[in-house]
Short mmCIF file of C-alpha atoms and ligand atoms in Angstrom, two decimals:
data_model
loop_
_atom_site.label_atom_id
_atom_site.label_comp_id
_atom_site.label_asym_id
_atom_site.label_seq_id
_atom_site.Cartn_x
_atom_site.Cartn_y
_atom_site.Cartn_z
CA UNK A 555 3.68 2.81 -36.19
CA UNK A 556 4.41 1.36 -32.75
CA UNK A 557 4.02 4.48 -29.77
CA UNK A 558 4.98 4.48 -26.35
CA UNK A 559 4.69 6.38 -23.32
CA UNK A 560 6.97 8.54 -21.94
CA UNK A 561 5.83 9.47 -18.46
CA UNK A 562 7.25 10.95 -15.01
CA UNK A 563 5.76 11.47 -11.94
CA UNK A 564 5.74 14.24 -9.30
CA UNK A 565 4.52 12.67 -6.17
CA UNK A 566 3.24 14.99 -2.88
CA UNK A 567 3.14 13.52 -0.15
CA UNK A 568 2.62 15.16 3.66
CA UNK A 569 4.85 14.30 5.91
CA UNK A 570 4.01 12.33 9.22
CA UNK A 571 4.76 15.43 11.76
CA UNK A 572 2.85 16.94 14.13
CA UNK A 573 3.45 20.41 13.64
CA UNK A 574 3.70 22.27 10.46
CA UNK A 575 6.54 23.19 8.62
CA UNK A 576 7.23 27.15 9.85
CA UNK A 577 5.21 27.46 12.79
CA UNK A 578 3.76 24.75 15.60
CA UNK A 579 -0.40 24.56 14.74
CA UNK A 580 -1.14 21.17 14.52
CA UNK A 581 -1.33 19.28 11.01
CA UNK A 582 -4.20 17.25 11.71
CA UNK A 583 -6.58 16.58 8.96
CA UNK A 584 -9.90 18.68 8.90
CA UNK A 585 -11.33 20.98 12.09
CA UNK A 586 -13.61 23.91 11.50
CA UNK A 587 -12.08 26.16 9.15
CA UNK A 588 -8.98 28.47 10.15
CA UNK A 589 -8.41 27.03 13.58
CA UNK A 590 -4.79 25.47 13.43
CA UNK A 591 -3.41 28.85 12.11
CA UNK A 592 -1.41 31.08 13.22
CA UNK A 593 0.53 34.75 11.96
CA UNK A 594 3.19 32.51 10.44
CA UNK A 595 1.34 30.12 8.42
CA UNK A 596 -1.01 33.14 7.79
CA UNK A 597 2.07 35.14 6.57
CA UNK A 598 0.69 38.08 8.45
CA UNK A 599 3.56 41.38 8.28
CA UNK A 600 6.12 40.28 10.84
CA UNK A 601 6.03 37.03 11.63
CA UNK A 602 8.97 35.04 10.34
CA UNK A 603 8.68 31.52 9.73
CA UNK A 604 10.89 28.68 12.02
CA UNK A 605 12.08 25.14 10.16
CA UNK A 606 10.72 22.24 11.68
CA UNK A 607 13.69 19.90 12.23
CA UNK A 608 11.28 16.93 12.40
CA UNK A 609 10.25 17.98 9.04
CA UNK A 610 13.93 17.65 7.27
CA UNK A 611 14.27 14.30 9.28
CA UNK A 612 11.17 13.10 7.36
CA UNK A 613 12.77 14.45 4.43
CA UNK A 614 15.98 12.93 4.81
CA UNK A 615 14.17 9.56 5.70
CA UNK A 616 11.86 9.67 2.85
CA UNK A 617 14.92 9.97 0.64
CA UNK A 618 17.23 7.24 2.29
CA UNK A 619 14.55 4.91 2.12
CA UNK A 620 14.86 5.84 -1.76
CA UNK A 621 18.07 5.20 -2.09
CA UNK A 622 19.10 8.72 -2.69
CA UNK A 623 22.23 11.10 -2.23
CA UNK A 624 21.67 13.79 0.18
CA UNK A 625 22.92 17.15 -0.27
CA UNK A 626 24.41 18.24 3.09
CA UNK A 627 23.49 22.15 2.34
CA UNK A 628 20.54 22.48 1.19
CA UNK A 629 18.33 25.68 0.69
CA UNK A 630 14.50 27.07 1.39
CA UNK A 631 13.62 29.61 -1.85
CA UNK A 632 10.63 31.48 -1.90
CA UNK A 633 8.11 30.77 -5.23
CA UNK A 634 6.32 33.32 -5.89
CA UNK A 635 2.88 33.04 -7.12
CA UNK A 636 -0.75 34.67 -6.47
CA UNK A 637 -3.54 32.70 -5.75
CA UNK A 638 -5.65 33.28 -2.85
CA UNK A 639 -5.20 29.47 -0.98
CA UNK A 640 -1.73 30.91 -0.49
CA UNK A 641 -1.82 33.51 2.44
CA UNK A 642 1.44 34.72 1.83
CA UNK A 643 1.71 34.54 -1.97
CA UNK A 644 4.37 33.25 -2.60
CA UNK A 645 5.12 29.68 -1.31
CA UNK A 646 8.57 28.38 0.49
CA UNK A 647 9.79 25.51 -1.17
CA UNK A 648 13.33 24.31 -2.45
CA UNK A 649 14.35 25.52 -6.15
CA UNK A 650 18.00 24.81 -6.50
CA UNK A 651 19.40 23.09 -3.34
CA UNK A 652 16.75 20.12 -2.83
CA UNK A 653 17.07 18.01 0.35
CA UNK A 654 17.88 14.87 -1.58
CA UNK A 655 18.77 13.85 -5.39
CA UNK A 656 19.05 10.83 -8.07
CA UNK A 657 17.49 8.08 -5.99
CA UNK A 658 15.69 5.23 -7.35
CA UNK A 659 12.99 2.22 -7.03
CA UNK A 660 12.79 -1.02 -8.47
CA UNK A 661 9.74 -1.93 -9.73
CA UNK A 662 8.44 -5.09 -10.95
CA UNK A 663 7.16 -5.37 -14.14
CA UNK A 664 3.83 -8.05 -15.06
CA UNK A 665 6.89 -10.69 -17.17
CA UNK A 666 8.48 -10.80 -14.12
CA UNK A 667 11.14 -8.66 -15.04
CA UNK A 668 12.70 -5.74 -12.50
CA UNK A 669 13.07 -2.06 -13.41
CA UNK A 670 14.78 0.65 -12.07
CA UNK A 671 12.45 3.81 -12.31
CA UNK A 672 14.95 6.70 -11.36
CA UNK A 673 14.01 9.62 -8.78
CA UNK A 674 15.52 12.81 -9.70
CA UNK A 675 15.07 14.97 -6.84
CA UNK A 676 13.16 15.28 -3.35
CA UNK A 677 11.96 18.62 -1.88
CA UNK A 678 10.24 19.42 1.35
CA UNK A 679 8.02 22.34 1.13
CA UNK A 680 4.70 23.83 2.35
CA UNK A 681 1.37 22.87 1.33
CA UNK A 682 -1.06 25.38 0.15
CA UNK A 683 -4.53 26.44 1.77
CA UNK A 684 -8.09 25.03 0.15
CA UNK A 685 -10.55 26.89 -1.47
CA UNK A 686 -14.27 25.82 -0.90
CA UNK A 687 -17.19 27.44 -3.64
CA UNK A 688 -20.16 27.30 -1.57
CA UNK A 689 -23.33 29.27 -2.25
CA UNK A 690 -21.95 32.39 -0.50
CA UNK A 691 -19.07 32.67 -2.65
CA UNK A 692 -15.43 30.85 -2.41
CA UNK A 693 -14.34 30.77 1.00
CA UNK A 694 -10.63 29.81 2.13
CA UNK A 695 -9.61 27.28 4.57
CA UNK A 696 -5.92 28.29 5.93
CA UNK A 697 -5.53 24.72 8.44
CA UNK A 698 -3.74 22.83 5.44
CA UNK A 699 -1.37 25.79 4.83
CA UNK A 700 2.07 25.22 6.12
CA UNK A 701 1.26 21.38 6.17
CA UNK A 702 5.35 20.10 5.41
CA UNK A 703 4.86 18.43 1.80
CA UNK A 704 8.05 16.38 0.60
CA UNK A 705 7.55 16.22 -3.37
CA UNK A 706 8.95 13.68 -5.09
CA UNK A 707 10.22 13.90 -8.74
CA UNK A 708 10.86 10.64 -10.71
CA UNK A 709 13.32 10.34 -14.12
CA UNK A 710 10.89 9.82 -17.22
CA UNK A 711 11.82 6.86 -16.75
CA UNK A 712 8.06 5.38 -17.10
CA UNK A 713 7.29 3.40 -20.47
CA UNK A 714 3.24 2.57 -19.92
CA UNK A 715 0.31 3.99 -17.99
CA UNK A 716 0.56 0.49 -15.91
CA UNK A 717 4.23 1.21 -14.90
CA UNK A 718 3.61 4.30 -13.68
CA UNK A 719 1.22 2.67 -11.42
CA UNK A 720 3.51 0.53 -9.94
CA UNK A 721 5.51 2.74 -9.28
CA UNK A 722 3.58 4.51 -7.64
CA UNK A 723 2.52 1.18 -5.70
CA UNK A 724 5.47 0.99 -4.57
CA UNK A 725 6.59 4.11 -3.31
CA UNK A 726 3.09 4.36 -1.12
CA UNK A 727 4.20 1.16 0.27
CA UNK A 728 8.08 2.64 1.19
CA UNK A 729 6.18 5.89 2.55
CA UNK A 730 3.49 3.88 4.45
CA UNK A 731 6.21 1.26 6.29
CA UNK A 732 9.13 3.89 7.24
CA UNK A 733 5.52 6.25 8.52
CA UNK A 734 7.05 9.06 6.16
CA UNK A 735 3.47 9.59 5.97
CA UNK A 736 -0.11 7.90 6.68
CA UNK A 737 -0.28 8.08 3.00
CA UNK A 738 -4.14 8.61 3.40
CA UNK A 739 -4.79 9.29 -0.05
CA UNK A 740 -8.75 10.18 0.11
CA UNK A 741 -7.49 12.83 2.60
CA UNK A 742 -4.83 14.34 -0.05
CA UNK A 743 -1.97 13.17 2.25
CA UNK A 744 -0.48 11.67 -1.30
CA UNK A 745 -1.60 12.75 -4.66
CA UNK A 746 0.17 12.68 -7.36
CA UNK A 747 1.08 14.89 -10.98
CA UNK A 748 1.82 13.37 -14.38
CA UNK A 749 4.03 14.12 -17.15
CA UNK A 750 3.39 12.15 -20.45
CA UNK A 751 4.96 12.18 -23.71
CA UNK A 752 4.20 9.92 -26.48
CA UNK A 753 7.02 8.80 -29.22
CA UNK A 754 7.35 6.38 -31.93
CA UNK A 755 8.97 2.96 -30.33
CA UNK A 756 13.18 3.03 -30.64
CA UNK A 757 13.16 6.94 -30.88
CA UNK A 758 15.36 8.54 -28.41
CA UNK A 759 13.27 12.21 -28.74
CA UNK A 760 10.75 13.57 -26.54
CA UNK A 761 7.22 14.39 -28.09
CA UNK A 762 5.28 17.33 -26.93
CA UNK A 763 4.39 16.68 -23.37
CA UNK A 764 1.50 17.34 -21.12
CA UNK A 765 0.98 17.34 -17.64
CA UNK A 766 -1.52 15.97 -15.91
CA UNK A 767 -2.69 17.70 -12.23
CA UNK A 768 -3.71 16.35 -8.66
CA UNK A 769 -4.60 12.78 -8.85
CA UNK A 770 -5.37 10.75 -5.69
CA UNK A 771 -6.40 7.09 -6.94
CA UNK A 772 -4.08 5.07 -8.69
CA UNK A 773 -6.86 4.35 -10.58
CA UNK A 774 -7.58 7.98 -11.60
CA UNK A 775 -3.70 7.81 -12.36
CA UNK A 776 -3.57 4.92 -14.63
CA UNK A 777 -7.21 5.64 -16.41
CA UNK A 778 -6.47 9.49 -16.91
CA UNK A 779 -2.61 8.49 -18.13
CA UNK A 780 -4.24 5.91 -21.15
CA UNK A 781 -6.85 8.23 -22.28
CA UNK A 782 -3.91 10.76 -22.81
CA UNK A 783 -1.89 8.41 -24.10
CA UNK A 784 -4.51 7.48 -26.96
CA UNK A 785 -4.98 11.33 -27.26
CA UNK A 786 -1.62 12.00 -28.07
CA UNK A 787 -1.19 9.34 -30.39
CA UNK A 788 -4.52 10.47 -32.65
CA UNK A 789 -3.34 13.68 -32.45
CA UNK A 790 0.45 12.60 -33.60
CA UNK A 791 -1.22 10.21 -36.48
CA UNK A 792 -3.70 12.93 -38.01
CA UNK A 793 -0.62 15.02 -38.45
CA UNK A 794 -2.28 17.52 -35.70
CA UNK A 795 -0.07 19.89 -33.51
CA UNK A 796 0.13 19.51 -29.77
CA UNK A 797 0.78 22.18 -27.37
CA UNK A 798 2.59 21.84 -24.15
CA UNK A 799 -0.47 22.24 -21.20
CA UNK A 800 -1.10 21.43 -17.96
CA UNK A 801 -4.54 19.59 -18.13
CA UNK A 802 -6.68 18.30 -15.58
CA UNK A 803 -8.70 14.76 -15.10
CA UNK A 804 -12.88 14.86 -15.03
CA UNK A 805 -13.22 11.56 -13.60
CA UNK A 806 -17.33 11.53 -14.19
CA UNK A 807 -16.65 12.68 -17.70
CA UNK A 808 -13.68 10.09 -18.14
CA UNK A 809 -11.30 12.93 -19.87
CA UNK A 810 -8.93 14.86 -19.89
CA UNK A 811 -8.93 18.94 -19.60
CA UNK A 812 -7.09 21.37 -20.46
CA UNK A 813 -6.16 23.75 -17.49
CA UNK A 814 -3.72 26.03 -18.96
CA UNK A 815 -1.40 26.22 -21.71
CA UNK A 816 2.47 26.67 -20.91
CA UNK A 817 2.81 29.96 -22.95
CA UNK A 818 0.41 31.02 -20.06
CA UNK A 819 2.54 29.79 -17.33
CA UNK A 820 4.19 31.59 -14.58
CA UNK A 821 7.16 32.90 -13.88
CA UNK A 822 7.92 31.85 -10.24
CA UNK A 823 11.05 34.37 -9.49
CA UNK A 824 12.82 32.23 -7.21
CA UNK A 825 14.70 33.21 -5.00
CA UNK A 826 16.84 32.55 -1.52
CA UNK A 827 14.26 32.38 1.69
CA UNK A 828 15.95 35.24 3.52
CA UNK A 829 14.28 34.39 6.76
CA UNK A 830 15.87 31.09 6.57
CA UNK A 831 19.41 29.90 7.45
CA UNK A 832 20.55 26.97 5.54
CA UNK A 833 19.71 23.97 6.00
CA UNK A 834 23.59 21.96 7.28
CA UNK A 835 23.46 17.83 7.26
CA UNK A 836 26.13 16.57 9.41
CA UNK A 837 27.23 12.52 8.60
CA UNK A 838 26.06 11.44 12.09
CA UNK A 839 22.86 12.76 11.43
CA UNK A 840 22.12 10.81 7.99
CA UNK A 841 23.66 7.43 10.02
CA UNK A 842 20.53 8.01 12.62
CA UNK A 843 18.19 8.25 10.15
CA UNK A 844 19.86 5.55 8.04
CA UNK A 845 19.29 3.28 11.19
CA UNK A 846 15.95 4.27 11.47
CA UNK A 847 14.30 2.75 8.15
CA UNK A 848 12.83 0.00 9.12
CA UNK A 849 12.88 -3.54 6.84
CA UNK A 850 10.83 -2.01 3.63
CA UNK A 851 7.53 -4.31 2.18
CA UNK A 852 9.63 -5.86 -0.98
CA UNK A 853 12.50 -6.89 1.59
CA UNK A 854 9.90 -8.57 3.33
CA UNK A 855 8.60 -10.86 0.77
CA UNK A 856 11.87 -11.54 -0.17
CA UNK A 857 13.17 -12.22 2.89
CA UNK A 858 9.80 -14.55 4.11
CA UNK A 859 10.22 -16.29 0.43
CA UNK A 860 13.82 -17.68 0.87
CA UNK A 861 13.40 -17.73 4.98
CA UNK A 862 10.53 -19.28 5.22
CA UNK A 863 10.21 -21.66 1.98
CA UNK A 864 6.65 -19.98 1.00
CA UNK A 865 4.91 -18.85 -2.05
CA UNK A 866 5.82 -15.33 -3.73
CA UNK A 867 1.88 -14.91 -3.74
CA UNK A 868 1.37 -15.71 0.29
CA UNK A 869 4.24 -13.40 0.79
CA UNK A 870 3.18 -10.61 -0.62
CA UNK A 871 -0.44 -11.22 0.88
CA UNK A 872 1.24 -10.75 4.37
CA UNK A 873 3.54 -8.43 3.87
CA UNK A 874 0.28 -6.38 3.05
CA UNK A 875 0.47 -4.57 6.16
CA UNK A 876 3.65 -4.47 8.08
CA UNK A 877 2.08 -5.69 11.39
CA UNK A 878 0.38 -8.47 9.92
CA UNK A 879 4.03 -9.35 8.57
CA UNK A 880 5.41 -9.34 11.73
CA UNK A 881 2.56 -11.74 12.98
CA UNK A 882 3.13 -14.27 10.45
CA UNK A 883 7.02 -14.26 11.04
CA UNK A 884 5.98 -14.83 14.39
CA UNK A 885 3.38 -17.22 14.07
CA UNK A 886 5.90 -19.10 11.56
CA UNK A 887 9.02 -19.30 14.08
CA UNK A 888 6.77 -20.66 16.93
CA UNK A 889 4.39 -23.21 14.96
CA UNK A 890 7.40 -24.19 12.67
CA UNK A 891 5.27 -24.52 9.94
CA UNK A 892 5.10 -21.19 7.81
CA UNK A 893 2.74 -22.76 5.21
CA UNK A 894 -0.06 -23.42 7.74
CA UNK A 895 0.85 -20.22 9.38
CA UNK A 896 0.20 -18.36 6.04
CA UNK A 897 -2.98 -20.15 4.99
CA UNK A 898 -4.71 -19.57 8.28
CA UNK A 899 -3.71 -15.78 7.63
CA UNK A 900 -4.70 -15.18 3.97
CA UNK A 901 -7.75 -17.37 4.73
CA UNK A 902 -9.84 -17.52 7.78
CA UNK A 903 -8.26 -15.12 10.06
CA UNK A 904 -8.21 -12.33 7.00
CA UNK A 905 -12.34 -13.71 6.18
CA UNK A 906 -13.25 -12.87 9.95
CA UNK A 907 -10.74 -9.36 10.26
CA UNK A 908 -12.85 -8.36 7.16
CA UNK A 909 -16.23 -9.21 8.31
CA UNK A 910 -15.60 -7.00 11.62
CA UNK A 911 -13.12 -4.57 10.01
CA UNK A 912 -10.73 -4.77 12.19
CA UNK A 913 -6.27 -4.30 11.95
CA UNK A 914 -4.14 -7.09 13.17
CA UNK A 915 -3.39 -5.20 16.45
CA UNK A 916 -7.09 -5.15 17.20
CA UNK A 917 -6.87 -9.60 17.23
CA UNK A 918 -7.18 -11.31 21.00
CA UNK A 919 -5.08 -13.51 20.41
CA UNK A 920 -1.24 -13.95 19.44
CA UNK A 921 0.91 -15.56 17.18
CA UNK A 922 1.31 -18.18 19.89
CA UNK A 923 -1.97 -18.84 19.99
CA UNK A 924 -2.19 -19.26 16.44
CA UNK A 925 1.26 -21.60 16.42
CA UNK A 926 -0.58 -23.67 19.35
CA UNK A 927 -3.40 -24.29 16.95
CA UNK A 928 -0.97 -25.04 14.09
CA UNK A 929 0.88 -27.72 16.03
CA UNK A 930 -2.57 -29.35 17.51
CA UNK A 931 -3.81 -30.35 14.06
CA UNK A 932 -0.36 -31.37 13.03
CA UNK A 933 -0.14 -33.84 15.95
CA UNK A 934 -3.54 -35.04 14.86
CA UNK A 935 -4.86 -34.02 18.37
CA UNK A 936 -7.19 -31.87 15.81
CA UNK A 937 -8.42 -32.22 12.81
CA UNK A 938 -8.74 -29.30 10.52
CA UNK A 939 -12.41 -28.86 10.19
CA UNK A 940 -12.38 -28.67 14.07
CA UNK A 941 -9.26 -26.55 13.89
CA UNK A 942 -11.66 -23.94 11.57
CA UNK A 943 -14.22 -23.72 14.83
CA UNK A 944 -11.25 -23.28 17.52
CA UNK A 945 -10.04 -20.25 15.71
CA UNK A 946 -13.44 -19.16 15.79
CA UNK A 947 -13.51 -19.28 19.30
CA UNK A 948 -10.20 -17.66 19.81
CA UNK A 949 -11.13 -15.18 17.82
CA UNK A 950 -13.81 -14.26 20.06
CA UNK A 951 -12.31 -15.01 23.02
CA UNK A 952 -9.29 -14.43 23.43
CA UNK A 953 -8.19 -17.91 24.97
CA UNK A 954 -5.35 -20.67 24.43
CA UNK A 955 -6.85 -23.06 21.78
CA UNK A 956 -5.69 -26.33 23.44
CA UNK A 957 -8.19 -25.20 26.90
CA UNK A 958 -11.07 -24.65 24.26
CA UNK A 959 -10.10 -27.87 22.91
CA UNK A 960 -10.48 -30.28 26.14
CA UNK A 961 -13.03 -27.76 27.54
CA UNK A 962 -15.52 -28.36 24.34
CA UNK A 963 -14.07 -31.92 24.20
CA UNK A 964 -13.13 -31.50 20.91
CA UNK A 965 -9.88 -33.77 20.78
CA UNK A 966 -9.82 -35.72 17.85
CA UNK A 967 -11.10 -39.57 17.43
CA UNK A 968 -8.30 -42.01 15.87
CA UNK A 969 -9.97 -44.40 17.76
CA UNK A 970 -9.78 -47.23 14.27
CA UNK A 971 -12.23 -49.60 16.26
CA UNK A 972 -14.80 -46.38 17.47
CA UNK A 973 -14.62 -45.26 14.31
CA UNK A 974 -14.43 -48.41 12.27
CA UNK A 975 -18.49 -48.64 13.77
CA UNK A 976 -19.54 -45.40 12.79
CA UNK A 977 -18.27 -46.58 9.44
CA UNK A 978 -20.65 -49.74 9.12
CA UNK A 979 -23.59 -47.96 10.41
CA UNK A 980 -23.23 -45.23 7.61
CA UNK A 981 -22.80 -48.08 5.14
CA UNK A 982 -25.84 -49.90 5.96
CA UNK A 983 -28.35 -46.40 6.62
CA UNK A 984 -26.78 -45.71 2.99
CA UNK A 985 -27.01 -48.83 0.37
CA UNK A 986 -27.73 -46.94 -2.84
CA UNK A 987 -24.88 -45.08 -2.20
CA UNK A 988 -22.93 -48.45 -2.66
CA UNK A 989 -24.76 -49.14 -5.78
CA UNK A 990 -23.51 -46.42 -7.29
CA UNK A 991 -20.07 -46.90 -6.28
CA UNK A 992 -20.12 -50.10 -7.39
CA UNK A 993 -21.02 -48.98 -10.81
CA UNK A 994 -18.01 -46.72 -10.81
CA UNK A 995 -19.35 -43.45 -9.23
CA UNK A 996 -16.20 -43.17 -6.58
CA UNK A 997 -16.91 -39.76 -5.80
CA UNK A 998 -19.96 -41.28 -3.37
CA UNK A 999 -16.73 -41.72 -0.97
CA UNK A 1000 -16.82 -38.33 -0.41
CA UNK A 1001 -20.24 -38.02 1.06
CA UNK A 1002 -19.94 -41.15 2.85
CA UNK A 1003 -16.82 -39.44 4.56
CA UNK A 1004 -18.70 -36.70 5.31
CA UNK A 1005 -21.90 -38.54 7.14
CA UNK A 1006 -19.33 -40.57 9.13
CA UNK A 1007 -17.69 -36.35 10.02
CA UNK A 1008 -21.20 -35.58 10.54
CA UNK A 1009 -21.82 -38.72 12.90
CA UNK A 1010 -18.59 -37.92 15.28
CA UNK A 1011 -19.16 -34.24 15.42
CA UNK A 1012 -16.29 -33.58 12.78
CA UNK A 1013 -14.38 -35.31 15.51
CA UNK A 1014 -13.07 -38.35 13.59
CA UNK A 1015 -9.68 -38.02 11.78
CA UNK A 1016 -10.68 -38.08 8.32
CA UNK A 1017 -7.55 -40.24 7.30
CA UNK A 1018 -8.69 -42.96 9.27
CA UNK A 1019 -12.03 -42.67 8.28
CA UNK A 1020 -11.33 -42.34 4.32
CA UNK A 1021 -8.51 -45.87 4.66
CA UNK A 1022 -11.71 -47.74 6.51
CA UNK A 1023 -14.75 -46.83 4.32
CA UNK A 1024 -12.90 -47.96 1.84
CA UNK A 1025 -11.39 -50.66 2.69
CA UNK A 1026 -15.47 -51.83 4.15
CA UNK A 1027 -17.41 -50.52 0.78
CA UNK A 1028 -14.56 -53.12 -1.09
CA UNK A 1029 -15.83 -55.91 1.42
CA UNK A 1030 -19.44 -55.04 0.04
ZN1 ZN B 478 0.65 27.92 11.85
#
């Protein structure tokens, strides 16, 4: 019997607004406990919430970037539950009428096929505070209470832990590129719950599902789902009864553990939030937000492959950050050599940037500099090897490459007569290599080219060196 997983994800993302969802407190991460608070986000009696318009905008933007329809009239609801991190004893969220519904994300499977994953709904809500378990007992910090969230609920269309990760990764790249959220997973501004059940392949019926809470890395999500898949399959095979339950992923033990079973699940007694009016969204507002969505990373990758004819691998690497993608595009346009642009960015430039842990915006040189460098090499003014040195200098100082070449006297030597002399000298000094060559070890040519380049401080035109060496050695 072969089994498959049925997985749906609920992703929570903190929206990038400056202030909280129902008050003017800052959304900044961290801070001294209980300093980013006011009577509204503390839920003090008599305080009234006011919906932050920006939160609705970011929520709509998420919906439109994820191909959803917008509910032009939506509503906030109260979800009642008691837990110390929730100061009002209810969360203001959206139940029956979410802001967005019925969207999708296309993911690319490892076999190259594209699969469409449905998005059921996106609603906006407030985050809870944080409990701190200390030696003084359990303390509570309400700085995060009221930070705006969008909850993005997928349909149960995912069929393996790997597909779940691919979906979550693409979702993150879309949210980040549209600047809807900073998506800092280590700070909890993007986290996910997963629903998973198993069934025999080919069956249409759903199995008994469990929910795994609060995973904030792709690795944790994949590991937890793999573990849970195996656990459920074994239970089904052994005729054990599975129960609907909420589980927690324990990273150190590498297992999921029961938090609570659904029999004891809360009844949230949702009802409309009487302190807030309905949200009315006119067509023009939707249009305005739509126009504000930038080209998304996967769209950029496709366009780069088509427009600049670079390999898919290159396109994916340069689009890892939007700024890097823009840097590539400008260099490609200015130099007329897109492949050289992606090579430099993926190779030497990334290496230098990684060493210094800097981002594209912090580079001292511009696409114009890099385009000039590419032209100098293509016009054979300098060799590629010298180009690497010029790049390092350009990276350090921000000087234009032609100036660096001129100041340092790095122009490539294509004077055949002058190179021939060096070639002859190198052959004289390396008689054993000539013997090797005659004995069929033609690889020594590489060594000899290196010697000539060394003698000319890298300035000799390598094609000419190669040509002359091959000619001369045959004469001997
Ligand atoms: Zn507040």
